[in-house]
PDB file of N, CA, C and O in Angstrom:
ATOM      1  N   UNK G  14     -32.060   6.550  31.609  1.00  0.00           N
ATOM      2  CA  UNK G  14     -31.200   6.724  32.630  1.00  0.00           C
ATOM      3  C   UNK G  14     -30.848   8.229  32.612  1.00  0.00           C
ATOM      4  O   UNK G  14     -30.532   8.772  31.561  1.00  0.00           O
ATOM      5  N   UNK G  15     -31.621   8.682  33.828  1.00  0.00           N
ATOM      6  CA  UNK G  15     -31.547  10.484  33.796  1.00  0.00           C
ATOM      7  C   UNK G  15     -30.297  10.496  34.420  1.00  0.00           C
ATOM      8  O   UNK G  15     -29.183  10.386  34.393  1.00  0.00           O
ATOM      9  N   UNK G  16     -30.502  12.264  34.311  1.00  0.00           N
ATOM     10  CA  UNK G  16     -28.599  12.614  34.677  1.00  0.00           C
ATOM     11  C   UNK G  16     -28.146  12.815  35.782  1.00  0.00           C
ATOM     12  O   UNK G  16     -27.208  12.373  36.345  1.00  0.00           O
ATOM     13  N   UNK G  17     -29.502  12.814  37.085  1.00  0.00           N
ATOM     14  CA  UNK G  17     -28.640  12.264  38.498  1.00  0.00           C
ATOM     15  C   UNK G  17     -28.217  11.204  38.536  1.00  0.00           C
ATOM     16  O   UNK G  17     -27.187  10.759  39.103  1.00  0.00           O
ATOM     17  N   UNK G  18     -28.927  10.176  37.818  1.00  0.00           N
ATOM     18  CA  UNK G  18     -28.233   8.798  38.198  1.00  0.00           C
ATOM     19  C   UNK G  18     -27.299   8.187  37.502  1.00  0.00           C
ATOM     20  O   UNK G  18     -26.155   7.945  37.793  1.00  0.00           O
ATOM     21  N   UNK G  19     -26.797   9.520  36.151  1.00  0.00           N
ATOM     22  CA  UNK G  19     -25.909   9.420  35.493  1.00  0.00           C
ATOM     23  C   UNK G  19     -24.623   9.665  36.390  1.00  0.00           C
ATOM     24  O   UNK G  19     -23.532   9.392  36.703  1.00  0.00           O
ATOM     25  N   UNK G  20     -24.552  10.856  36.710  1.00  0.00           N
ATOM     26  CA  UNK G  20     -23.857  11.113  37.773  1.00  0.00           C
ATOM     27  C   UNK G  20     -23.011  10.416  38.939  1.00  0.00           C
ATOM     28  O   UNK G  20     -22.286  10.413  39.509  1.00  0.00           O
ATOM     29  N   UNK G  21     -24.680   9.824  39.536  1.00  0.00           N
ATOM     30  CA  UNK G  21     -23.734   9.090  40.884  1.00  0.00           C
ATOM     31  C   UNK G  21     -23.560   7.752  39.912  1.00  0.00           C
ATOM     32  O   UNK G  21     -22.965   7.241  41.011  1.00  0.00           O
ATOM     33  N   UNK G  22     -23.769   7.288  39.202  1.00  0.00           N
ATOM     34  CA  UNK G  22     -23.449   5.819  38.354  1.00  0.00           C
ATOM     35  C   UNK G  22     -21.407   6.592  38.234  1.00  0.00           C
ATOM     36  O   UNK G  22     -20.623   5.642  38.464  1.00  0.00           O
ATOM     37  N   UNK G  23     -21.210   7.568  37.904  1.00  0.00           N
ATOM     38  CA  UNK G  23     -20.040   8.220  37.142  1.00  0.00           C
ATOM     39  C   UNK G  23     -19.072   8.361  38.887  1.00  0.00           C
ATOM     40  O   UNK G  23     -17.772   7.886  39.062  1.00  0.00           O
ATOM     41  N   UNK G  24     -19.725   9.169  39.722  1.00  0.00           N
ATOM     42  CA  UNK G  24     -19.133   9.386  41.219  1.00  0.00           C
ATOM     43  C   UNK G  24     -18.553   8.014  41.430  1.00  0.00           C
ATOM     44  O   UNK G  24     -17.906   7.481  42.616  1.00  0.00           O
ATOM     45  N   UNK G  25     -20.019   6.927  41.459  1.00  0.00           N
ATOM     46  CA  UNK G  25     -19.532   5.629  42.083  1.00  0.00           C
ATOM     47  C   UNK G  25     -18.020   5.183  41.479  1.00  0.00           C
ATOM     48  O   UNK G  25     -17.484   4.407  41.998  1.00  0.00           O
ATOM     49  N   UNK G  26     -18.182   4.980  40.384  1.00  0.00           N
ATOM     50  CA  UNK G  26     -16.833   4.391  39.407  1.00  0.00           C
ATOM     51  C   UNK G  26     -15.690   5.076  39.792  1.00  0.00           C
ATOM     52  O   UNK G  26     -14.915   4.535  39.743  1.00  0.00           O
ATOM     53  N   UNK G  27     -15.535   6.569  40.061  1.00  0.00           N
ATOM     54  CA  UNK G  27     -14.551   7.426  40.419  1.00  0.00           C
ATOM     55  C   UNK G  27     -13.966   7.184  41.962  1.00  0.00           C
ATOM     56  O   UNK G  27     -13.087   7.271  41.929  1.00  0.00           O
ATOM     57  N   UNK G  28     -15.283   6.655  42.955  1.00  0.00           N
ATOM     58  CA  UNK G  28     -14.675   6.519  44.225  1.00  0.00           C
ATOM     59  C   UNK G  28     -13.937   5.193  44.196  1.00  0.00           C
ATOM     60  O   UNK G  28     -13.534   4.598  45.399  1.00  0.00           O
ATOM     61  N   UNK G  29     -14.054   4.080  43.057  1.00  0.00           N
ATOM     62  CA  UNK G  29     -13.803   2.498  43.663  1.00  0.00           C
ATOM     63  C   UNK G  29     -12.051   2.722  43.318  1.00  0.00           C
ATOM     64  O   UNK G  29     -11.758   4.068  42.419  1.00  0.00           O
ATOM     65  N   UNK G  30     -11.627   2.064  43.700  1.00  0.00           N
ATOM     66  CA  UNK G  30      -9.978   1.981  43.738  1.00  0.00           C
ATOM     67  C   UNK G  30      -9.367   1.512  42.384  1.00  0.00           C
ATOM     68  O   UNK G  30     -10.534   0.811  41.950  1.00  0.00           O
ATOM     69  N   UNK G  31      -8.917   2.154  41.391  1.00  0.00           N
ATOM     70  CA  UNK G  31      -8.015   1.622  40.450  1.00  0.00           C
ATOM     71  C   UNK G  31      -7.896   0.219  40.085  1.00  0.00           C
ATOM     72  O   UNK G  31      -7.334  -0.405  41.101  1.00  0.00           O
ATOM     73  N   UNK G  32      -8.299  -0.322  39.208  1.00  0.00           N
ATOM     74  CA  UNK G  32      -7.643  -1.570  39.122  1.00  0.00           C
ATOM     75  C   UNK G  32      -6.219  -1.749  38.840  1.00  0.00           C
ATOM     76  O   UNK G  32      -5.498  -1.125  38.505  1.00  0.00           O
ATOM     77  N   UNK G  33      -5.815  -3.605  39.566  1.00  0.00           N
ATOM     78  CA  UNK G  33      -4.913  -3.624  39.517  1.00  0.00           C
ATOM     79  C   UNK G  33      -4.095  -3.770  38.263  1.00  0.00           C
ATOM     80  O   UNK G  33      -4.620  -4.705  37.274  1.00  0.00           O
ATOM     81  N   UNK G  34      -2.891  -3.361  37.940  1.00  0.00           N
ATOM     82  CA  UNK G  34      -2.316  -3.216  36.717  1.00  0.00           C
ATOM     83  C   UNK G  34      -1.214  -4.859  36.583  1.00  0.00           C
ATOM     84  O   UNK G  34      -0.076  -4.768  37.557  1.00  0.00           O
ATOM     85  N   UNK G  35      -0.985  -5.492  35.703  1.00  0.00           N
ATOM     86  CA  UNK G  35      -0.283  -6.456  35.721  1.00  0.00           C
ATOM     87  C   UNK G  35       0.883  -6.181  35.724  1.00  0.00           C
ATOM     88  O   UNK G  35       1.619  -5.198  35.085  1.00  0.00           O
ATOM     89  N   UNK G  36       2.459  -6.368  36.586  1.00  0.00           N
ATOM     90  CA  UNK G  36       3.727  -5.857  36.505  1.00  0.00           C
ATOM     91  C   UNK G  36       3.950  -6.127  35.284  1.00  0.00           C
ATOM     92  O   UNK G  36       4.898  -5.058  34.837  1.00  0.00           O
ATOM     93  N   UNK G  37       3.900  -7.135  34.467  1.00  0.00           N
ATOM     94  CA  UNK G  37       4.741  -7.213  33.063  1.00  0.00           C
ATOM     95  C   UNK G  37       3.967  -6.592  31.723  1.00  0.00           C
ATOM     96  O   UNK G  37       4.152  -6.641  31.098  1.00  0.00           O
ATOM     97  N   UNK G  38       3.175  -5.921  32.038  1.00  0.00           N
ATOM     98  CA  UNK G  38       2.247  -5.023  30.982  1.00  0.00           C
ATOM     99  C   UNK G  38       3.095  -4.379  30.502  1.00  0.00           C
ATOM    100  O   UNK G  38       3.102  -3.874  28.804  1.00  0.00           O
ATOM    101  N   UNK G  39       4.301  -3.219  30.785  1.00  0.00           N
ATOM    102  CA  UNK G  39       4.987  -2.041  30.140  1.00  0.00           C
ATOM    103  C   UNK G  39       5.573  -3.211  29.304  1.00  0.00           C
ATOM    104  O   UNK G  39       5.944  -2.843  27.513  1.00  0.00           O
ATOM    105  N   UNK G  40       6.417  -4.286  29.926  1.00  0.00           N
ATOM    106  CA  UNK G  40       7.475  -5.091  29.063  1.00  0.00           C
ATOM    107  C   UNK G  40       6.396  -5.412  27.901  1.00  0.00           C
ATOM    108  O   UNK G  40       7.016  -5.651  26.524  1.00  0.00           O
ATOM    109  N   UNK G  41       5.472  -5.862  28.004  1.00  0.00           N
ATOM    110  CA  UNK G  41       4.552  -6.908  27.287  1.00  0.00           C
ATOM    111  C   UNK G  41       4.219  -6.119  25.764  1.00  0.00           C
ATOM    112  O   UNK G  41       4.471  -5.942  24.642  1.00  0.00           O
ATOM    113  N   UNK G  42       3.988  -4.535  26.439  1.00  0.00           N
ATOM    114  CA  UNK G  42       3.515  -3.614  25.592  1.00  0.00           C
ATOM    115  C   UNK G  42       4.683  -3.512  24.310  1.00  0.00           C
ATOM    116  O   UNK G  42       4.468  -3.027  23.145  1.00  0.00           O
ATOM    117  N   UNK G  43       6.011  -3.055  24.931  1.00  0.00           N
ATOM    118  CA  UNK G  43       6.963  -2.877  24.598  1.00  0.00           C
ATOM    119  C   UNK G  43       7.429  -3.755  23.596  1.00  0.00           C
ATOM    120  O   UNK G  43       8.191  -3.585  22.301  1.00  0.00           O
ATOM    121  N   UNK G  44       7.458  -5.061  23.868  1.00  0.00           N
ATOM    122  CA  UNK G  44       7.695  -6.214  22.897  1.00  0.00           C
ATOM    123  C   UNK G  44       6.715  -6.075  21.781  1.00  0.00           C
ATOM    124  O   UNK G  44       7.386  -6.154  20.531  1.00  0.00           O
ATOM    125  N   UNK G  45       5.434  -5.786  21.992  1.00  0.00           N
ATOM    126  CA  UNK G  45       4.537  -5.894  20.913  1.00  0.00           C
ATOM    127  C   UNK G  45       4.736  -4.406  20.010  1.00  0.00           C
ATOM    128  O   UNK G  45       4.396  -4.843  18.430  1.00  0.00           O
ATOM    129  N   UNK G  46       5.033  -3.760  19.823  1.00  0.00           N
ATOM    130  CA  UNK G  46       5.051  -2.479  19.551  1.00  0.00           C
ATOM    131  C   UNK G  46       6.494  -2.663  18.682  1.00  0.00           C
ATOM    132  O   UNK G  46       6.310  -2.039  17.424  1.00  0.00           O
ATOM    133  N   UNK G  47       7.468  -3.482  19.339  1.00  0.00           N
ATOM    134  CA  UNK G  47       9.045  -3.293  18.703  1.00  0.00           C
ATOM    135  C   UNK G  47       8.324  -4.375  17.187  1.00  0.00           C
ATOM    136  O   UNK G  47       8.904  -4.346  16.190  1.00  0.00           O
ATOM    137  N   UNK G  48       7.620  -5.560  17.733  1.00  0.00           N
ATOM    138  CA  UNK G  48       7.333  -6.395  16.478  1.00  0.00           C
ATOM    139  C   UNK G  48       6.041  -6.085  14.975  1.00  0.00           C
ATOM    140  O   UNK G  48       7.029  -5.861  14.215  1.00  0.00           O
ATOM    141  N   UNK G  49       5.517  -4.598  16.100  1.00  0.00           N
ATOM    142  CA  UNK G  49       4.586  -4.259  15.031  1.00  0.00           C
ATOM    143  C   UNK G  49       5.777  -3.007  14.304  1.00  0.00           C
ATOM    144  O   UNK G  49       5.375  -3.076  12.665  1.00  0.00           O
ATOM    145  N   UNK G  50       6.489  -2.808  14.473  1.00  0.00           N
ATOM    146  CA  UNK G  50       7.516  -1.592  14.096  1.00  0.00           C
ATOM    147  C   UNK G  50       8.089  -2.032  12.811  1.00  0.00           C
ATOM    148  O   UNK G  50       8.001  -1.960  11.909  1.00  0.00           O
ATOM    149  N   UNK G  51       8.655  -3.946  13.331  1.00  0.00           N
ATOM    150  CA  UNK G  51       9.671  -4.456  12.317  1.00  0.00           C
ATOM    151  C   UNK G  51       9.127  -4.812  11.056  1.00  0.00           C
ATOM    152  O   UNK G  51       9.466  -4.755  10.168  1.00  0.00           O
ATOM    153  N   UNK G  52       7.609  -5.246  11.674  1.00  0.00           N
ATOM    154  CA  UNK G  52       6.301  -5.794  10.556  1.00  0.00           C
ATOM    155  C   UNK G  52       6.418  -4.504   9.458  1.00  0.00           C
ATOM    156  O   UNK G  52       6.433  -4.368   8.305  1.00  0.00           O
ATOM    157  N   UNK G  53       5.889  -3.881  10.115  1.00  0.00           N
ATOM    158  CA  UNK G  53       5.610  -2.712   9.177  1.00  0.00           C
ATOM    159  C   UNK G  53       6.881  -2.067   8.138  1.00  0.00           C
ATOM    160  O   UNK G  53       6.440  -1.820   7.299  1.00  0.00           O
ATOM    161  N   UNK G  54       8.006  -1.990   8.670  1.00  0.00           N
ATOM    162  CA  UNK G  54       9.211  -2.121   8.217  1.00  0.00           C
ATOM    163  C   UNK G  54       9.022  -2.501   7.076  1.00  0.00           C
ATOM    164  O   UNK G  54       9.732  -2.067   5.822  1.00  0.00           O
ATOM    165  N   UNK G  55       9.403  -3.905   7.486  1.00  0.00           N
ATOM    166  CA  UNK G  55       9.560  -4.590   6.243  1.00  0.00           C
ATOM    167  C   UNK G  55       8.686  -4.586   5.377  1.00  0.00           C
ATOM    168  O   UNK G  55       8.857  -4.977   4.022  1.00  0.00           O
ATOM    169  N   UNK G  56       7.296  -4.152   5.601  1.00  0.00           N
ATOM    170  CA  UNK G  56       5.995  -4.230   4.217  1.00  0.00           C
ATOM    171  C   UNK G  56       6.276  -3.426   4.043  1.00  0.00           C
ATOM    172  O   UNK G  56       6.099  -3.236   2.092  1.00  0.00           O
ATOM    173  N   UNK G  57       6.857  -2.067   4.497  1.00  0.00           N
ATOM    174  CA  UNK G  57       6.966  -0.564   3.387  1.00  0.00           C
ATOM    175  C   UNK G  57       8.245  -0.993   2.342  1.00  0.00           C
ATOM    176  O   UNK G  57       8.519  -0.886   1.614  1.00  0.00           O
ATOM    177  N   UNK G  58       9.197  -2.040   2.895  1.00  0.00           N
ATOM    178  CA  UNK G  58      10.171  -1.787   1.849  1.00  0.00           C
ATOM    179  C   UNK G  58      10.057  -2.856   1.047  1.00  0.00           C
ATOM    180  O   UNK G  58      10.479  -2.888  -0.076  1.00  0.00           O
ATOM    181  N   UNK G  59       9.407  -4.177   1.488  1.00  0.00           N
ATOM    182  CA  UNK G  59       8.857  -5.111   0.116  1.00  0.00           C
ATOM    183  C   UNK G  59       7.875  -4.243  -0.567  1.00  0.00           C
ATOM    184  O   UNK G  59       8.028  -4.138  -2.050  1.00  0.00           O
ATOM    185  N   UNK G  60       7.484  -3.112  -0.233  1.00  0.00           N
ATOM    186  CA  UNK G  60       6.441  -2.369  -1.367  1.00  0.00           C
ATOM    187  C   UNK G  60       7.224  -1.309  -2.366  1.00  0.00           C
ATOM    188  O   UNK G  60       7.338  -1.382  -3.399  1.00  0.00           O
ATOM    189  N   UNK G  61       8.098  -0.890  -1.962  1.00  0.00           N
ATOM    190  CA  UNK G  61       9.174  -0.309  -2.253  1.00  0.00           C
ATOM    191  C   UNK G  61      10.108  -1.128  -3.215  1.00  0.00           C
ATOM    192  O   UNK G  61       9.953  -1.059  -4.593  1.00  0.00           O
ATOM    193  N   UNK G  62      10.107  -2.297  -3.111  1.00  0.00           N
ATOM    194  CA  UNK G  62      10.826  -3.086  -3.755  1.00  0.00           C
ATOM    195  C   UNK G  62      10.132  -3.738  -4.862  1.00  0.00           C
ATOM    196  O   UNK G  62      10.431  -3.589  -6.155  1.00  0.00           O
ATOM    197  N   UNK G  63       8.958  -4.268  -4.771  1.00  0.00           N
ATOM    198  CA  UNK G  63       7.624  -4.305  -5.671  1.00  0.00           C
ATOM    199  C   UNK G  63       7.600  -3.251  -6.528  1.00  0.00           C
ATOM    200  O   UNK G  63       7.343  -3.472  -7.950  1.00  0.00           O
ATOM    201  N   UNK G  64       7.566  -1.925  -6.272  1.00  0.00           N
ATOM    202  CA  UNK G  64       7.170  -0.863  -6.854  1.00  0.00           C
ATOM    203  C   UNK G  64       8.580  -0.512  -7.825  1.00  0.00           C
ATOM    204  O   UNK G  64       8.533  -0.511  -8.845  1.00  0.00           O
ATOM    205  N   UNK G  65       9.780  -0.388  -7.208  1.00  0.00           N
ATOM    206  CA  UNK G  65      10.869  -0.487  -8.250  1.00  0.00           C
ATOM    207  C   UNK G  65      11.023  -1.653  -9.417  1.00  0.00           C
ATOM    208  O   UNK G  65      11.636  -1.140 -10.222  1.00  0.00           O
ATOM    209  N   UNK G  66      10.397  -2.676  -8.940  1.00  0.00           N
ATOM    210  CA  UNK G  66      10.993  -4.093  -9.722  1.00  0.00           C
ATOM    211  C   UNK G  66       9.741  -3.822 -10.834  1.00  0.00           C
ATOM    212  O   UNK G  66       9.570  -3.937 -12.226  1.00  0.00           O
ATOM    213  N   UNK G  67       8.453  -3.008 -10.492  1.00  0.00           N
ATOM    214  CA  UNK G  67       7.112  -3.015 -11.524  1.00  0.00           C
ATOM    215  C   UNK G  67       7.786  -1.778 -12.824  1.00  0.00           C
ATOM    216  O   UNK G  67       7.481  -1.849 -14.187  1.00  0.00           O
ATOM    217  N   UNK G  68       8.591  -0.602 -12.139  1.00  0.00           N
ATOM    218  CA  UNK G  68       9.042   0.126 -13.195  1.00  0.00           C
ATOM    219  C   UNK G  68      10.093  -0.566 -13.886  1.00  0.00           C
ATOM    220  O   UNK G  68      10.218  -0.284 -14.666  1.00  0.00           O
ATOM    221  N   UNK G  69      11.455  -1.395 -13.558  1.00  0.00           N
ATOM    222  CA  UNK G  69      11.786  -2.020 -14.335  1.00  0.00           C
ATOM    223  C   UNK G  69      11.534  -2.461 -15.301  1.00  0.00           C
ATOM    224  O   UNK G  69      11.689  -2.771 -16.076  1.00  0.00           O
ATOM    225  N   UNK G  70      10.568  -3.352 -14.894  1.00  0.00           N
ATOM    226  CA  UNK G  70       9.471  -4.323 -16.114  1.00  0.00           C
ATOM    227  C   UNK G  70       9.085  -3.069 -16.678  1.00  0.00           C
ATOM    228  O   UNK G  70       9.375  -3.797 -18.015  1.00  0.00           O
ATOM    229  N   UNK G  71       8.648  -2.467 -16.667  1.00  0.00           N
ATOM    230  CA  UNK G  71       7.776  -1.809 -17.482  1.00  0.00           C
ATOM    231  C   UNK G  71       8.779  -1.134 -18.363  1.00  0.00           C
ATOM    232  O   UNK G  71       8.435  -1.000 -19.553  1.00  0.00           O
ATOM    233  N   UNK G  72      10.080  -0.556 -17.777  1.00  0.00           N
ATOM    234  CA  UNK G  72      10.826   0.519 -18.849  1.00  0.00           C
ATOM    235  C   UNK G  72      11.605  -0.448 -19.576  1.00  0.00           C
ATOM    236  O   UNK G  72      11.917  -0.145 -21.244  1.00  0.00           O
ATOM    237  N   UNK G  73      11.825  -2.216 -18.761  1.00  0.00           N
ATOM    238  CA  UNK G  73      12.747  -2.641 -20.604  1.00  0.00           C
ATOM    239  C   UNK G  73      11.453  -2.981 -21.434  1.00  0.00           C
ATOM    240  O   UNK G  73      11.709  -2.993 -22.609  1.00  0.00           O
ATOM    241  N   UNK G  74       9.884  -3.531 -20.861  1.00  0.00           N
ATOM    242  CA  UNK G  74       9.039  -3.537 -22.358  1.00  0.00           C
ATOM    243  C   UNK G  74       8.624  -2.531 -22.820  1.00  0.00           C
ATOM    244  O   UNK G  74       8.577  -3.031 -24.299  1.00  0.00           O
ATOM    245  N   UNK G  75       9.282  -1.187 -22.465  1.00  0.00           N
ATOM    246  CA  UNK G  75       8.151   0.010 -23.335  1.00  0.00           C
ATOM    247  C   UNK G  75       9.778   0.062 -24.276  1.00  0.00           C
ATOM    248  O   UNK G  75       9.453   0.493 -25.421  1.00  0.00           O
ATOM    249  N   UNK G  76      10.871  -0.364 -23.835  1.00  0.00           N
ATOM    250  CA  UNK G  76      12.030   0.109 -24.622  1.00  0.00           C
ATOM    251  C   UNK G  76      12.188  -1.012 -25.458  1.00  0.00           C
ATOM    252  O   UNK G  76      12.615  -1.064 -26.680  1.00  0.00           O
ATOM    253  N   UNK G  77      11.579  -2.233 -25.228  1.00  0.00           N
ATOM    254  CA  UNK G  77      11.490  -3.557 -26.126  1.00  0.00           C
ATOM    255  C   UNK G  77      10.333  -3.086 -27.296  1.00  0.00           C
ATOM    256  O   UNK G  77      10.368  -3.793 -28.646  1.00  0.00           O
ATOM    257  N   UNK G  78       9.471  -3.192 -26.603  1.00  0.00           N
ATOM    258  CA  UNK G  78       8.198  -2.973 -27.410  1.00  0.00           C
ATOM    259  C   UNK G  78       7.610  -1.935 -28.350  1.00  0.00           C
ATOM    260  O   UNK G  78       7.505  -1.621 -29.775  1.00  0.00           O
ATOM    261  N   UNK G  79       8.182  -0.799 -27.662  1.00  0.00           N
ATOM    262  CA  UNK G  79       8.160   0.908 -28.544  1.00  0.00           C
ATOM    263  C   UNK G  79       6.473   0.986 -28.971  1.00  0.00           C
ATOM    264  O   UNK G  79       6.581   1.136 -29.900  1.00  0.00           O
ATOM    265  N   UNK G  80       5.540   0.988 -27.955  1.00  0.00           N
ATOM    266  CA  UNK G  80       4.663   1.152 -28.088  1.00  0.00           C
ATOM    267  C   UNK G  80       3.745   2.720 -28.691  1.00  0.00           C
ATOM    268  O   UNK G  80       3.000   2.561 -29.682  1.00  0.00           O
ATOM    269  N   UNK G  81       5.074   3.569 -28.918  1.00  0.00           N
ATOM    270  CA  UNK G  81       5.016   4.680 -29.408  1.00  0.00           C
ATOM    271  C   UNK G  81       4.722   4.849 -30.816  1.00  0.00           C
ATOM    272  O   UNK G  81       4.521   5.707 -31.513  1.00  0.00           O
ATOM    273  N   UNK G  82       5.605   4.033 -31.754  1.00  0.00           N
ATOM    274  CA  UNK G  82       6.058   3.635 -33.123  1.00  0.00           C
ATOM    275  C   UNK G  82       4.739   3.440 -33.788  1.00  0.00           C
ATOM    276  O   UNK G  82       4.239   2.047 -32.917  1.00  0.00           O
ATOM    277  N   UNK G  83       4.488   3.858 -34.814  1.00  0.00           N
ATOM    278  CA  UNK G  83       3.355   3.117 -35.410  1.00  0.00           C
ATOM    279  C   UNK G  83       3.534   1.586 -35.979  1.00  0.00           C
ATOM    280  O   UNK G  83       5.004   1.362 -37.199  1.00  0.00           O
ATOM    281  N   UNK G  84       3.012   0.956 -36.480  1.00  0.00           N
ATOM    282  CA  UNK G  84       3.289  -0.584 -36.338  1.00  0.00           C
ATOM    283  C   UNK G  84       3.331  -0.752 -38.051  1.00  0.00           C
ATOM    284  O   UNK G  84       2.797   0.512 -38.648  1.00  0.00           O
ATOM    285  N   UNK G  85       3.995  -1.738 -38.617  1.00  0.00           N
ATOM    286  CA  UNK G  85       4.260  -1.430 -39.913  1.00  0.00           C
ATOM    287  C   UNK G  85       3.441  -1.653 -41.043  1.00  0.00           C
ATOM    288  O   UNK G  85       2.358  -2.089 -40.331  1.00  0.00           O
ATOM    289  N   UNK G  86       3.042  -1.281 -41.606  1.00  0.00           N
ATOM    290  CA  UNK G  86       1.171  -1.713 -42.532  1.00  0.00           C
ATOM    291  C   UNK G  86       1.326  -2.936 -42.885  1.00  0.00           C
ATOM    292  O   UNK G  86       2.601  -3.339 -43.503  1.00  0.00           O
ATOM    293  N   UNK G  87       0.468  -3.829 -43.099  1.00  0.00           N
ATOM    294  CA  UNK G  87       0.528  -5.133 -43.530  1.00  0.00           C
ATOM    295  C   UNK G  87       0.043  -5.097 -45.026  1.00  0.00           C
ATOM    296  O   UNK G  87       0.293  -6.445 -45.542  1.00  0.00           O
ATOM    297  N   UNK G  88      -0.474  -4.219 -45.426  1.00  0.00           N
ATOM    298  CA  UNK G  88      -0.786  -4.228 -46.865  1.00  0.00           C
ATOM    299  C   UNK G  88       0.140  -3.246 -47.498  1.00  0.00           C
ATOM    300  O   UNK G  88       0.509  -2.212 -47.033  1.00  0.00           O
ATOM    301  N   UNK G  89       0.614  -3.423 -48.880  1.00  0.00           N
ATOM    302  CA  UNK G  89       1.282  -2.780 -49.713  1.00  0.00           C
ATOM    303  C   UNK G  89       0.495  -1.865 -50.109  1.00  0.00           C
ATOM    304  O   UNK G  89      -0.683  -2.255 -50.963  1.00  0.00           O
ATOM    305  N   UNK G  90       0.965  -0.618 -50.536  1.00  0.00           N
ATOM    306  CA  UNK G  90       0.133   0.726 -51.267  1.00  0.00           C
ATOM    307  C   UNK G  90       0.008   0.025 -52.628  1.00  0.00           C
ATOM    308  O   UNK G  90       0.562  -0.448 -52.915  1.00  0.00           O
ATOM    309  N   UNK G  91      -1.153   0.459 -53.191  1.00  0.00           N
ATOM    310  CA  UNK G  91      -1.127   0.366 -54.508  1.00  0.00           C
ATOM    311  C   UNK G  91      -0.130   1.214 -55.587  1.00  0.00           C
ATOM    312  O   UNK G  91       0.132   2.272 -55.190  1.00  0.00           O
ATOM    313  N   UNK G  92       0.478   0.200 -56.260  1.00  0.00           N
ATOM    314  CA  UNK G  92       1.680   1.307 -57.174  1.00  0.00           C
ATOM    315  C   UNK G  92       0.800   1.210 -58.931  1.00  0.00           C
ATOM    316  O   UNK G  92       0.437   0.783 -59.248  1.00  0.00           O
ATOM    317  N   UNK G  93       0.980   2.713 -59.073  1.00  0.00           N
ATOM    318  CA  UNK G  93       0.349   3.362 -60.570  1.00  0.00           C
ATOM    319  C   UNK G  93       1.521   4.036 -61.199  1.00  0.00           C
ATOM    320  O   UNK G  93       2.109   4.030 -60.558  1.00  0.00           O
ATOM    321  N   UNK G  94       0.923   3.729 -62.012  1.00  0.00           N
ATOM    322  CA  UNK G  94       2.315   4.337 -63.231  1.00  0.00           C
ATOM    323  C   UNK G  94       3.138   3.587 -63.540  1.00  0.00           C
ATOM    324  O   UNK G  94       3.870   4.205 -64.273  1.00  0.00           O
ATOM    325  N   UNK G  95       3.192   2.199 -63.642  1.00  0.00           N
ATOM    326  CA  UNK G  95       4.486   1.418 -63.804  1.00  0.00           C
ATOM    327  C   UNK G  95       4.593   0.995 -65.165  1.00  0.00           C
ATOM    328  O   UNK G  95       5.322   0.517 -65.709  1.00  0.00           O
ATOM    329  N   UNK G  96       3.153   1.021 -65.806  1.00  0.00           N
ATOM    330  CA  UNK G  96       2.846   0.385 -67.009  1.00  0.00           C
ATOM    331  C   UNK G  96       3.504   1.226 -68.251  1.00  0.00           C
ATOM    332  O   UNK G  96       3.771   0.849 -68.917  1.00  0.00           O
ATOM    333  N   UNK G  97       3.943   2.661 -67.560  1.00  0.00           N
ATOM    334  CA  UNK G  97       4.196   3.484 -68.690  1.00  0.00           C
ATOM    335  C   UNK G  97       6.120   3.038 -69.337  1.00  0.00           C
ATOM    336  O   UNK G  97       6.548   4.331 -69.528  1.00  0.00           O
ATOM    337  N   UNK G  98       6.455   2.385 -67.948  1.00  0.00           N
ATOM    338  CA  UNK G  98       7.952   2.071 -68.655  1.00  0.00           C
ATOM    339  C   UNK G  98       7.926   1.734 -69.705  1.00  0.00           C
ATOM    340  O   UNK G  98       8.680   0.796 -70.377  1.00  0.00           O
TER     341      UNK G  98
END
């Protein structure tokens, strides 16, 4: 479609009367928006709760397992010099 054809189509669309809007459209949009906000808030709170629980679990594990401490040796070092006693 060339430029004059596009302009004519646009003028025709703009000259038409606007479509009728349902009378309860605003109330429906507000209801759905409120529901979306409540769901988003609940999801955010759940994620913070899970993050806090994971932090607590990690802290308890780290305090009980102490992964930063070197594990005890499984073999005893060789004992030398005890024959001279």
